[in-house]
CSV table of C-alpha atoms in Angstrom, one decimal:
chain,number,residue,atom,x,y,z
A,1,MET,CA,-42.5,1.1,-1.4
A,2,PRO,CA,-41.6,3.3,-4.1
A,3,ARG,CA,-41.5,3.1,-7.6
A,4,LEU,CA,-38.3,2.7,-9.7
A,5,SER,CA,-38.9,6.0,-11.2
A,6,GLU,CA,-39.0,7.7,-7.7
A,7,VAL,CA,-35.7,6.1,-6.5
A,8,ILE,CA,-34.0,6.9,-9.7
A,9,ALA,CA,-35.2,10.5,-9.5
A,10,GLU,CA,-33.5,10.6,-6.2
A,11,LEU,CA,-30.2,9.0,-7.5
A,12,ASP,CA,-30.1,11.5,-10.3
A,13,ALA,CA,-30.5,14.4,-7.9
A,14,LEU,CA,-27.4,12.8,-6.0
A,15,TRP,CA,-25.2,12.1,-9.1
A,16,PRO,CA,-26.9,14.4,-12.0
A,17,PRO,CA,-26.2,12.5,-15.5
A,18,ASP,CA,-25.4,15.6,-17.2
A,19,ARG,CA,-22.1,15.7,-15.0
A,20,ALA,CA,-20.9,12.7,-16.5
A,21,GLU,CA,-18.2,12.8,-19.2
A,22,GLN,CA,-19.3,12.7,-22.7
A,23,TRP,CA,-17.7,9.2,-23.4
A,24,ASP,CA,-19.2,7.7,-20.4
A,25,ALA,CA,-22.5,5.6,-20.2
A,26,VAL,CA,-24.6,6.4,-16.8
A,27,GLY,CA,-28.1,5.9,-16.3
A,28,THR,CA,-30.5,3.3,-15.8
A,29,VAL,CA,-29.6,0.1,-18.0
A,30,CYS,CA,-32.8,-1.9,-17.5
A,31,GLY,CA,-35.7,-1.8,-15.3
A,32,ASP,CA,-39.6,-0.9,-15.3
A,33,PRO,CA,-40.0,2.6,-14.3
A,34,ASP,CA,-43.5,1.6,-12.5
A,35,ALA,CA,-41.9,-1.5,-10.8
A,36,ARG,CA,-41.8,-1.3,-6.8
A,37,VAL,CA,-38.5,-1.1,-5.2
A,38,GLY,CA,-38.0,-2.5,-1.4
A,39,ARG,CA,-34.3,-3.7,-1.6
A,40,VAL,CA,-31.3,-2.0,-3.0
A,41,LEU,CA,-27.7,-3.3,-3.6
A,42,PHE,CA,-24.7,-1.1,-4.1
A,43,ALA,CA,-21.6,-2.3,-5.9
A,44,VAL,CA,-18.6,-1.3,-8.0
A,45,ASP,CA,-18.9,-3.6,-11.0
A,46,PRO,CA,-22.2,-5.0,-12.4
A,47,VAL,CA,-20.7,-8.7,-13.1
A,48,GLN,CA,-22.4,-11.9,-12.8
A,49,GLU,CA,-21.3,-12.4,-9.1
A,50,ILE,CA,-23.2,-9.2,-8.2
A,51,VAL,CA,-26.3,-10.3,-10.0
A,52,ASP,CA,-26.2,-13.6,-8.2
A,53,GLU,CA,-25.8,-12.0,-4.9
A,54,ALA,CA,-28.9,-9.4,-5.7
A,55,VAL,CA,-30.8,-12.6,-6.8
A,56,SER,CA,-30.1,-14.2,-3.4
A,57,LEU,CA,-30.9,-11.0,-1.6
A,58,GLY,CA,-34.1,-10.5,-3.5
A,59,ALA,CA,-33.0,-7.0,-4.4
A,60,ASP,CA,-35.0,-4.9,-6.8
A,61,LEU,CA,-32.3,-2.7,-7.9
A,62,ILE,CA,-28.6,-2.9,-8.4
A,63,VAL,CA,-26.7,0.6,-8.1
A,64,ALA,CA,-23.2,0.3,-9.9
A,65,HIS,CA,-20.3,2.6,-10.2
A,66,HIS,CA,-18.8,1.0,-13.5
A,67,PRO,CA,-21.1,0.9,-16.7
A,68,LEU,CA,-22.0,-2.4,-18.1
A,69,TYR,CA,-21.8,-1.4,-21.7
A,70,LEU,CA,-19.2,1.5,-21.8
A,71,ARG,CA,-18.5,1.1,-25.5
A,72,GLY,CA,-22.1,0.0,-26.5
A,73,THR,CA,-23.3,-3.1,-27.9
A,74,THR,CA,-25.3,-4.5,-30.6
A,75,THR,CA,-26.6,-7.4,-28.9
A,76,VAL,CA,-27.5,-8.7,-25.5
A,77,ALA,CA,-27.5,-12.4,-26.3
A,78,ALA,CA,-27.1,-14.4,-23.5
A,79,GLY,CA,-24.2,-16.3,-25.1
A,80,HIS,CA,-22.0,-13.2,-23.9
A,81,PHE,CA,-21.2,-12.4,-20.2
A,82,LYS,CA,-22.7,-9.3,-20.4
A,83,GLY,CA,-25.8,-10.4,-22.2
A,84,ARG,CA,-26.2,-13.0,-19.5
A,85,VAL,CA,-26.1,-10.3,-16.9
A,86,VAL,CA,-28.9,-8.5,-18.8
A,87,HIS,CA,-31.0,-11.7,-19.1
A,88,ASP,CA,-30.4,-12.5,-15.5
A,89,LEU,CA,-31.6,-9.0,-14.2
A,90,ILE,CA,-34.5,-9.1,-16.5
A,91,LYS,CA,-35.8,-12.6,-15.6
A,92,ASN,CA,-35.5,-11.8,-11.8
A,93,ASP,CA,-37.2,-8.2,-12.1
A,94,ILE,CA,-34.0,-6.5,-10.9
A,95,ALA,CA,-33.0,-3.0,-12.2
A,96,LEU,CA,-29.5,-1.9,-12.8
A,97,HIS,CA,-28.6,1.8,-12.7
A,98,VAL,CA,-25.0,3.1,-13.1
A,99,ALA,CA,-23.5,6.3,-11.6
A,100,HIS,CA,-19.8,6.5,-12.9
A,101,THR,CA,-18.0,9.8,-13.7
A,102,ASN,CA,-21.0,11.7,-12.4
A,103,ALA,CA,-20.3,10.4,-9.1
A,104,ASP,CA,-16.5,10.9,-9.5
A,105,THR,CA,-17.2,14.7,-9.8
A,106,ALA,CA,-20.1,15.0,-7.2
A,107,ASP,CA,-20.0,16.3,-3.9
A,108,PRO,CA,-19.8,14.2,-1.9
A,109,GLY,CA,-18.5,11.9,-4.4
A,110,VAL,CA,-15.9,9.1,-4.8
A,111,SER,CA,-13.1,10.9,-3.7
A,112,ASP,CA,-14.8,12.1,-0.5
A,113,ALA,CA,-15.5,8.5,0.2
A,114,LEU,CA,-11.8,7.5,-0.5
A,115,ALA,CA,-10.7,10.2,1.9
A,116,GLY,CA,-13.1,9.2,4.5
A,117,ALA,CA,-12.1,5.8,4.4
A,118,LEU,CA,-8.3,6.8,4.9
A,119,GLY,CA,-9.3,9.1,7.8
A,120,LEU,CA,-8.3,12.2,5.8
A,121,ARG,CA,-9.6,15.8,6.1
A,122,VAL,CA,-10.9,17.1,2.8
A,123,THR,CA,-10.0,20.8,2.2
A,124,GLY,CA,-10.9,21.1,-1.4
A,125,PRO,CA,-11.1,19.5,-4.9
A,126,LEU,CA,-8.0,18.5,-6.8
A,127,VAL,CA,-9.3,19.9,-10.1
A,128,PRO,CA,-11.8,22.8,-9.1
A,129,GLU,CA,-13.2,23.1,-12.7
A,130,ASN,CA,-14.9,19.8,-12.7
A,131,GLY,CA,-14.6,18.7,-9.3
A,132,LEU,CA,-12.6,15.7,-9.7
A,133,GLY,CA,-10.2,14.3,-6.8
A,134,ARG,CA,-9.7,15.8,-3.5
A,135,ILE,CA,-6.8,17.5,-1.8
A,136,CYS,CA,-6.6,16.4,2.0
A,137,GLU,CA,-4.6,16.9,5.3
A,138,LEU,CA,-3.7,14.5,7.8
A,139,ASP,CA,-4.2,15.0,11.4
A,140,ARG,CA,-0.3,15.0,12.0
A,141,PRO,CA,2.7,14.2,9.7
A,142,GLU,CA,3.5,10.6,8.8
A,143,THR,CA,6.0,9.0,6.5
A,144,LEU,CA,5.3,8.1,3.1
A,145,ALA,CA,5.7,4.5,4.5
A,146,GLU,CA,3.4,5.0,7.3
A,147,PHE,CA,1.0,6.7,4.8
A,148,ALA,CA,0.9,3.7,2.7
A,149,ALA,CA,0.4,1.3,5.7
A,150,ARG,CA,-2.4,3.2,6.5
A,151,ALA,CA,-4.2,2.8,3.0
A,152,ALA,CA,-3.4,-0.9,3.2
A,153,ALA,CA,-5.1,-1.1,6.7
A,154,ARG,CA,-8.1,0.7,5.7
A,155,LEU,CA,-8.9,0.1,2.0
A,156,PRO,CA,-10.3,-3.3,1.2
A,157,ALA,CA,-7.6,-6.0,0.8
A,158,THR,CA,-7.0,-7.0,-2.9
A,159,ALA,CA,-4.2,-9.2,-4.6
A,160,GLN,CA,-2.5,-6.1,-5.7
A,161,GLY,CA,-2.2,-4.5,-2.3
A,162,ILE,CA,-0.5,-1.2,-2.1
A,163,ARG,CA,2.3,-0.1,-4.2
A,164,VAL,CA,4.8,2.8,-3.3
A,165,ALA,CA,7.0,5.2,-5.5
A,166,GLY,CA,9.3,7.5,-3.6
A,167,ASP,CA,11.3,7.8,-0.6
A,168,PRO,CA,9.8,6.0,2.3
A,169,GLY,CA,10.9,8.3,4.9
A,170,THR,CA,9.4,11.3,3.1
A,171,PRO,CA,7.1,13.2,5.5
A,172,VAL,CA,3.6,13.6,4.4
A,173,ARG,CA,1.0,16.0,5.5
A,174,ARG,CA,-0.9,17.4,2.5
A,175,VAL,CA,-2.1,14.6,0.2
A,176,ALA,CA,-4.3,14.4,-3.1
A,177,VAL,CA,-6.4,11.4,-3.5
A,178,SER,CA,-8.6,10.2,-6.6
A,179,GLY,CA,-10.7,7.1,-6.7
A,180,GLY,CA,-10.0,5.1,-9.8
A,181,SER,CA,-7.5,5.8,-12.7
A,182,GLY,CA,-5.5,8.9,-11.6
A,183,ASP,CA,-2.2,9.3,-13.7
A,184,SER,CA,-3.8,11.7,-16.0
A,185,LEU,CA,-4.0,14.1,-13.0
A,186,PHE,CA,-0.4,14.6,-12.5
A,187,ASP,CA,-0.4,18.3,-13.6
A,188,ALA,CA,-3.0,19.1,-11.1
A,189,VAL,CA,-1.3,17.0,-8.3
A,190,ARG,CA,1.9,18.9,-8.9
A,191,ALA,CA,0.0,22.4,-9.0
A,192,ALA,CA,-1.5,21.5,-5.6
A,193,GLY,CA,1.9,21.3,-4.0
A,194,VAL,CA,1.1,18.1,-2.3
A,195,ASP,CA,3.6,15.6,-0.3
A,196,ALA,CA,1.7,12.3,-1.8
A,197,PHE,CA,-1.0,11.3,-4.2
A,198,LEU,CA,-2.9,8.1,-3.7
A,199,THR,CA,-5.0,6.6,-6.6
A,200,SER,CA,-5.0,3.5,-9.0
A,201,ASP,CA,-4.0,2.1,-12.2
A,202,LEU,CA,-0.7,4.3,-12.4
A,203,ARG,CA,1.4,3.4,-15.5
A,204,HIS,CA,5.2,2.9,-15.7
A,205,HIS,CA,6.2,6.2,-17.7
A,206,PRO,CA,4.0,8.8,-15.8
A,207,VAL,CA,5.3,7.5,-12.4
A,208,SER,CA,8.9,7.4,-13.7
A,209,GLU,CA,8.5,11.2,-14.9
A,210,ALA,CA,6.6,12.0,-11.7
A,211,THR,CA,9.5,10.7,-9.3
A,212,GLN,CA,12.2,12.0,-11.2
A,213,ARG,CA,10.9,15.5,-11.4
A,214,THR,CA,9.8,15.9,-7.7
A,215,PRO,CA,10.0,14.4,-4.5
A,216,LEU,CA,6.3,13.4,-4.8
A,217,GLY,CA,5.3,10.3,-3.1
A,218,LEU,CA,2.8,8.0,-5.1
A,219,VAL,CA,0.6,5.4,-3.5
A,220,ASP,CA,-1.2,3.0,-5.9
A,221,ALA,CA,-4.0,0.9,-4.7
A,222,ALA,CA,-6.4,-1.4,-6.6
A,223,HIS,CA,-8.9,0.3,-8.9
A,224,TRP,CA,-11.8,-1.5,-7.3
A,225,ALA,CA,-10.3,-0.8,-3.8
A,226,THR,CA,-10.2,3.0,-4.3
A,227,GLU,CA,-13.8,3.2,-5.4
A,228,TRP,CA,-15.4,0.6,-3.0
A,229,PRO,CA,-15.8,3.2,-0.1
A,230,TRP,CA,-18.2,5.1,-2.5
A,231,CYS,CA,-20.8,2.3,-2.2
A,232,GLU,CA,-20.8,2.7,1.5
A,233,GLN,CA,-21.3,6.4,1.3
A,234,ALA,CA,-23.9,6.2,-1.5
A,235,ALA,CA,-25.7,3.5,0.5
A,236,ALA,CA,-26.1,5.7,3.4
A,237,GLN,CA,-27.4,8.7,1.1
A,238,LEU,CA,-30.0,6.8,0.0
A,239,GLU,CA,-30.9,5.3,3.3
A,240,ALA,CA,-31.1,9.0,4.4
A,241,ILE,CA,-33.6,9.5,1.5
A,242,SER,CA,-35.6,6.7,2.3
A,243,ASP,CA,-36.1,7.8,5.9
A,244,ARG,CA,-37.1,11.2,4.7
A,245,HIS,CA,-39.6,9.9,2.3
A,246,GLY,CA,-40.8,7.0,4.9
A,247,TRP,CA,-39.8,4.5,2.0
A,248,ASP,CA,-38.4,1.9,4.4
A,249,LEU,CA,-35.8,0.6,1.8
A,250,ARG,CA,-33.6,-2.3,2.9
A,251,VAL,CA,-30.2,-1.0,1.4
A,252,HIS,CA,-27.1,-3.4,1.2
A,253,VAL,CA,-23.5,-2.9,0.2
A,254,SER,CA,-21.9,-5.9,-1.7
A,255,LYS,CA,-18.6,-7.0,0.1
A,256,THR,CA,-17.6,-9.3,-3.0
A,257,VAL,CA,-14.3,-8.5,-4.4
A,258,THR,CA,-14.8,-8.0,-7.9
A,259,ASP,CA,-11.3,-6.6,-8.6
A,260,PRO,CA,-10.1,-8.7,-11.4
A,261,TRP,CA,-6.6,-9.4,-10.1
A,262,SER,CA,-6.6,-12.8,-8.5
A,263,SER,CA,-3.1,-13.3,-7.1
A,264,HIS,CA,0.2,-11.6,-6.6
A,265,HIS,CA,3.8,-13.0,-7.0
A,266,THR,CA,7.3,-11.4,-6.3
A,267,SER,CA,10.3,-12.7,-8.1
A,268,SER,CA,13.5,-13.7,-6.3
A,269,PRO,CA,16.1,-11.0,-5.7
A,270,GLY,CA,18.9,-10.7,-8.5
A,271,ALA,CA,19.7,-8.8,-11.9
A,272,PRO,CA,17.2,-9.3,-14.6
A,273,ASN,CA,18.2,-11.6,-17.4
């Protein structure tokens, strides 16, 4: 079995830490570089449910997309849920490694995995300067409503489901996708001249302005759902590395839904009070 340091070196080659945004917190959170790694679990969020799953699997390493301590901390006391995560990881000899914005801009990266899950053909980056997002084409035109239904059918189900802004009958052939929060990318999306944009965490005012200015169709999925396909892509990349080195790693992808929204309700029709 390889040492943790050997596995991390390969992960850093896939997603170089220096490609992460300056505000980000990527890399190895905990783990002994000399410890042996035989089983790896990929997940979006390094939350307690994922740690519990890793313990049950007998995993030696969790590779997560989201940082555990994005804004830093002065304590890892077990009385706080993040501190409990650290305690449980160390007690069970499980390392934690994070690839966040360095995985967003990688090639292939988070948006490539999203495009693949949707069955789209990637033609290039949405933001060429940093490689963020992807411009894609459908094999045949669909209406915006059909494209949204495609997303609902192919992405993991969440309480939020899929939200759509724009004329449902608008023809869609060329689209932009960006895993995770994407409403900071509207300028690039407009410049790309696409028919629709699929991302997550879209806010009221940017969406309102976008739909008033252009006929652009907007498809908003849950943040977790747009990034989960990366776990499968990343796991396949590590399996290929393992085969090349003869490591015989056992690689798993967590199917635990860690999207924080737990239910969705709609109001009865009528004017607002």
